XYZ file of C-alpha atoms in Angstrom:
139
model
C -22.294 8.327 -1.020
C -20.412 11.583 -0.475
C -16.810 11.682 -1.588
C -14.246 13.265 0.696
C -10.491 13.539 0.420
C -8.879 11.035 2.777
C -11.846 8.658 2.836
C -11.220 4.962 2.130
C -13.826 3.324 -0.102
C -14.326 0.042 -1.941
C -14.078 0.018 -5.710
C -13.774 -2.187 -8.765
C -11.049 -1.987 -11.418
C -12.781 -1.046 -14.702
C -9.774 -0.485 -16.938
C -6.004 -0.753 -16.909
C -3.566 1.409 -18.865
C 0.218 1.602 -18.842
C 0.062 4.630 -16.488
C -2.560 3.402 -13.998
C -5.961 1.860 -13.410
C -9.461 3.305 -13.574
C -11.513 2.310 -10.545
C -15.284 2.648 -10.225
C -16.154 3.819 -6.710
C -19.943 3.908 -6.964
C -22.576 6.501 -7.914
C -21.242 6.385 -11.464
C -17.932 7.897 -10.317
C -14.609 6.656 -11.612
C -11.163 7.655 -10.419
C -7.603 6.991 -11.491
C -5.049 5.093 -9.455
C -1.707 6.221 -10.866
C 0.856 3.429 -11.283
C 2.972 4.994 -8.512
C 0.037 4.606 -6.097
C -0.647 0.897 -6.766
C 1.914 -0.623 -4.376
C 4.630 0.488 -1.988
C 7.213 -1.277 -4.151
C 8.286 -0.388 -7.693
C 5.594 -1.331 -10.227
C 7.007 -2.052 -13.672
C 3.898 -3.752 -15.056
C 0.567 -2.876 -13.451
C -0.872 -6.214 -14.625
C 1.336 -7.923 -12.021
C -0.770 -6.248 -9.310
C -4.245 -5.645 -10.736
C -6.762 -7.276 -13.098
C -9.952 -5.858 -14.552
C -12.977 -6.623 -12.383
C -10.872 -6.923 -9.223
C -12.337 -5.460 -6.028
C -9.947 -3.054 -4.291
C -9.890 -0.626 -1.382
C -8.791 2.862 -2.385
C -8.142 6.132 -0.599
C -9.413 9.330 -2.200
C -6.313 11.492 -2.632
C -7.843 14.476 -4.429
C -11.069 15.728 -5.978
C -10.554 18.170 -8.836
C -13.178 20.789 -9.781
C -13.262 19.343 -13.319
C -14.498 16.015 -11.901
C -11.202 14.096 -11.875
C -10.681 11.865 -8.845
C -7.192 10.737 -7.815
C -7.085 7.467 -5.875
C -4.432 5.416 -4.082
C -4.365 1.721 -3.257
C -0.991 2.050 -1.549
C -2.228 4.655 0.943
C -5.410 2.673 1.663
C -3.353 -0.365 2.626
C -1.040 1.693 4.845
C -4.056 3.205 6.645
C -4.967 -0.069 8.359
C -5.039 0.256 12.139
C -1.778 -0.756 13.725
C -3.124 -2.240 16.941
C -1.236 -5.483 16.402
C 2.144 -3.828 16.055
C 4.623 -5.050 18.616
C 6.220 -2.586 20.930
C 10.006 -2.446 20.679
C 11.785 -4.016 23.597
C 12.877 -1.618 26.264
C 16.560 -0.815 26.032
C 18.507 -0.129 29.146
C 21.891 1.455 28.732
C 24.669 0.322 30.997
C 28.036 2.005 30.866
C 31.009 -0.079 29.808
C 33.146 -0.936 32.782
C 36.870 -1.257 32.372
C 39.100 -3.047 34.805
C 41.310 -0.009 35.420
C 40.157 3.578 35.767
C 41.383 5.842 32.967
C 42.961 9.123 33.916
C 42.255 12.419 32.234
C 45.773 12.481 30.770
C 45.247 9.044 29.213
C 41.952 10.172 27.675
C 43.641 13.300 26.343
C 46.467 11.271 24.779
C 43.948 8.925 23.148
C 42.012 11.903 21.770
C 45.227 13.469 20.390
C 46.193 10.162 18.749
C 42.743 9.745 17.136
C 42.758 13.369 15.977
C 46.222 13.027 14.416
C 45.088 9.925 12.525
C 42.038 11.723 11.155
C 44.072 14.752 10.101
C 46.620 12.515 8.385
C 43.808 10.822 6.436
C 42.369 14.204 5.400
C 45.790 15.445 4.253
C 46.333 12.248 2.271
C 42.961 12.621 0.512
C 43.620 16.294 -0.216
C 47.024 15.519 -1.741
C 45.536 12.785 -3.935
C 42.799 15.163 -5.134
C 45.263 17.915 -5.981
C 47.494 15.463 -7.913
C 44.482 14.421 -9.979
C 43.792 18.002 -11.018
C 40.936 18.732 -8.653
C 40.781 22.148 -7.135
C 39.335 23.164 -3.794
C 37.775 26.249 -5.392
C 35.817 24.227 -7.949
C 37.738 25.509 -11.041
């Protein structure tokens, strides 16, 4: 069997360490699945996910010239075809209708009111920061 980066192959867990698992992938070749490549969630103890002798599917991540092979179980699982994925429902936007039309002047007044509120909040936060000894220049 020829080994290629990106190929998904079957393997068997031969050994487990605190930093990963050694997986035999055939032809006398063994690669390392780093603990960060075991599952998509945080792995504190690798023994919670793998046991020696367990059959696993792995993706070949890299082939080093010195013979080291990096493998990933996480990426092999994520590579499954997604033909069963549901399509998101179509969303149709409809504008909000108000009972009375709003004039330009009313919109402008609302914008000015919102802007004044934001500026007041910014000034308040700036005053609090300066009272606490913070400087805007980073001194």
